[in-house]
XYZ file of C-alpha atoms in Angstrom:
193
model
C 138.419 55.580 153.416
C 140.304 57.332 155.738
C 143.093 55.318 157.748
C 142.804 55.798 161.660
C 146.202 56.646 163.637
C 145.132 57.048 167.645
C 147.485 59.634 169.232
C 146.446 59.020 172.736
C 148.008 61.340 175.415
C 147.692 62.836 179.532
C 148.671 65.832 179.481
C 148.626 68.136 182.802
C 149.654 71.887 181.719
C 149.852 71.169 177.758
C 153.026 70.045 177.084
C 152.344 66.851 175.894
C 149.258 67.721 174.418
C 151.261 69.710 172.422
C 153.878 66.787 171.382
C 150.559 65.165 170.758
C 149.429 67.654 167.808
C 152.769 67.774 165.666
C 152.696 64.070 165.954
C 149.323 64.232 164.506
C 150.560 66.330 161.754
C 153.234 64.106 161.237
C 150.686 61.320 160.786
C 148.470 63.447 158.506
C 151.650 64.248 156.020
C 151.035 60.150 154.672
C 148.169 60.094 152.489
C 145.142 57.893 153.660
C 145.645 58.383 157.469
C 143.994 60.429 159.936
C 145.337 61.584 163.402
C 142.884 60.583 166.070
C 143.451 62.636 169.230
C 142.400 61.428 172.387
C 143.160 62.007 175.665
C 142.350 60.194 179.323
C 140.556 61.423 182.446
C 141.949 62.507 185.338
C 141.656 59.575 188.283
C 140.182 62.081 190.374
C 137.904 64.819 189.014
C 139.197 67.630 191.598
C 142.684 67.646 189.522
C 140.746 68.814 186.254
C 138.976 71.975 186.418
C 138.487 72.726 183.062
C 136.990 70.837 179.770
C 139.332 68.801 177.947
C 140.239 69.428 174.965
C 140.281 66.523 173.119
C 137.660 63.601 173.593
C 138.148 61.013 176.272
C 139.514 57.569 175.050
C 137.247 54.633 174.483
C 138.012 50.978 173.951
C 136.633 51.196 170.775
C 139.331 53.662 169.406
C 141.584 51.007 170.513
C 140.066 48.646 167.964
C 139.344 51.524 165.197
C 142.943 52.352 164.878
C 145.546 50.818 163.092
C 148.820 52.354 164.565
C 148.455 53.740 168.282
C 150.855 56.824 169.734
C 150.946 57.468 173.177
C 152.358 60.081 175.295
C 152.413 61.006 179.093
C 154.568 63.666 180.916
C 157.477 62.150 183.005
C 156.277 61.256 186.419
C 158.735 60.285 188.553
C 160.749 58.232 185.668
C 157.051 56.999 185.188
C 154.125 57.379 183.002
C 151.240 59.209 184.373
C 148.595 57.537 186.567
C 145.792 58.553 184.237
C 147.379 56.880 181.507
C 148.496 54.058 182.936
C 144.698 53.321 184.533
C 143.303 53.400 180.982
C 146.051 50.775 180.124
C 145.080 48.917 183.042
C 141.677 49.106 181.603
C 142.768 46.776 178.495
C 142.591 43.442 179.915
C 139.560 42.782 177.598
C 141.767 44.044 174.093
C 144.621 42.092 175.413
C 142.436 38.577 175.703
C 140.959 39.064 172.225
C 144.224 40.556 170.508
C 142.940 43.793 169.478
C 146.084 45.281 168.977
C 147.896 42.772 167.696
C 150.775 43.474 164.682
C 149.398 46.906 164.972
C 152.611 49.645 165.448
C 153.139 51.687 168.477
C 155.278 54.774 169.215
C 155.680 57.152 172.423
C 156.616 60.536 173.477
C 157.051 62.384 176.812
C 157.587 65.966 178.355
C 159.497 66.498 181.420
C 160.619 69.723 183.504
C 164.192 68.578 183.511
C 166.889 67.025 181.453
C 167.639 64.333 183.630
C 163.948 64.161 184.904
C 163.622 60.526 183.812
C 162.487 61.077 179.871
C 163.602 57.776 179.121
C 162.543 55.671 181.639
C 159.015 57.148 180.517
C 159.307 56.463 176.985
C 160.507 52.655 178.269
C 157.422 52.407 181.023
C 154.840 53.393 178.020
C 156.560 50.717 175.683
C 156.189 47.490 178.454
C 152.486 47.419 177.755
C 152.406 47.724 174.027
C 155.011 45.195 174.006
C 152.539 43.054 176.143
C 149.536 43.788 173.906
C 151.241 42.262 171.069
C 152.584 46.009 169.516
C 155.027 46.882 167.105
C 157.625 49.299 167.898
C 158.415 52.430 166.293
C 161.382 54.710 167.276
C 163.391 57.564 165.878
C 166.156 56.445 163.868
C 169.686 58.287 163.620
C 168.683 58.564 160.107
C 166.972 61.805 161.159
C 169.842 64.226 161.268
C 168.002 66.385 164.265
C 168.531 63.615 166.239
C 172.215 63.603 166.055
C 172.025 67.675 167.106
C 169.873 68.328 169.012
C 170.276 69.965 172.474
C 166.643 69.721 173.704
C 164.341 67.456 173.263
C 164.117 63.883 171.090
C 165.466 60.076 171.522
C 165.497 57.154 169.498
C 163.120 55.884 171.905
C 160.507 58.439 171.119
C 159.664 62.010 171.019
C 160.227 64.249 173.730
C 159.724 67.329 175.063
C 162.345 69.662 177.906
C 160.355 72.211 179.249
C 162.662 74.458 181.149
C 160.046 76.833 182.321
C 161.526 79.726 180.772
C 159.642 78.574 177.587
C 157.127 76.760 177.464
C 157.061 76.474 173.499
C 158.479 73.190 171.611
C 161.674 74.141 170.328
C 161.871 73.588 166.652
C 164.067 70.203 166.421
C 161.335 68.915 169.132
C 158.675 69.600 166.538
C 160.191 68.544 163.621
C 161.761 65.031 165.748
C 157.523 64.843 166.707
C 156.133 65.068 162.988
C 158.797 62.631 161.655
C 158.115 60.079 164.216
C 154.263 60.505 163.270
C 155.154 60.201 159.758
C 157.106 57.307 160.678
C 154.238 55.949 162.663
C 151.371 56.044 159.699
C 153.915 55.155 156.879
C 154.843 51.548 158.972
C 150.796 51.212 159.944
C 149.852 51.865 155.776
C 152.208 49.419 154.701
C 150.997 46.446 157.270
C 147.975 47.363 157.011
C 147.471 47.106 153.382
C 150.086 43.585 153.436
């Protein structure tokens, strides 16, 4: 039986959605675990004019999983609002523990360098921590952490989109699929402990 890893994102024009889908590769590179895409409406239905292209979150993906990554694009050194109303939405998972010694990761897009990236990546981790999470980061051991000049942190994955291109550069993508990698090799080995 297939292992469940939820990779649960906002995304406004793609960018993270795109983070989102070589983190689910990364996930899909450890044998027994599947990538679990979801996404979260928009708090008011004039912003999103078109279908979405991954199915909405549920609660009960929350509880299916056994590893959770979740992305939003910078806003404002922020998560998203969408994302951070379905969080709001947990109260019930937190009270009964749902995620629990289950591990956690983020990642984040942003239009700038110094747009707030890791103040992001640190918002998205406060809840996790709350519910009980495990963390997951990038460590230096990854040597396109160390060069990079785009995006990546220990803190998560990331994305700079400097509107000339709006294409992951390659070290983004390959800093994305490790941390997924990372993220289902840490959820196979507590799960199965």
């Amino acid at each position: 039986m297939m292992q469940k890893i939820l990779v649960l994102y906002y995304s406004k024009h793609g960018n993270t959605r795109q983070l989102a889908r070589h983190i689910g590769r990364g996930i899909e590179q450890i044998s027994g675990c599947e990538a679990v895409l979801r996404t979260v409406a928009d708090i008011d239905p004039n912003d999103h004019q078109q279908p979405y292209t991954d199915p909405l979150v549920s609660h009960q993906d929350l509880k299916d999983c056994i590893g959770l990554a979740m992305g939003s694009p910078v806003r404002f050194g922020n998560m998203a609002a969408p994302l951070k109303h379905f969080i709001d939405s947990t109260s019930q998972q937190w009270l009964s523990g749902t995620l629990i010694d289950k591990p956690a990761c983020v990642f984040t897009s942003s239009s700038s360098m110094h747009g707030g990236q890791e103040t992001t990546l640190q918002s998205m981790l406060l809840p996790l921590l709350h519910h009980g999470m495990l963390i997951v980061g990038i460590p230096y051991s990854e040597p396109t952490l160390h060069t990079t000049q785009h995006g990546g942190t220990p803190y998560g994955a990331s994305h700079l989109n400097t509107g000339t291109n709006k294409q992951l550069h390659k070290d983004e993508i390959e800093l994305a699929q490790a941390l997924g990698k990372r993220l289902a090799h840490t959820a196979m080995l507590l799960h199965h402990s």
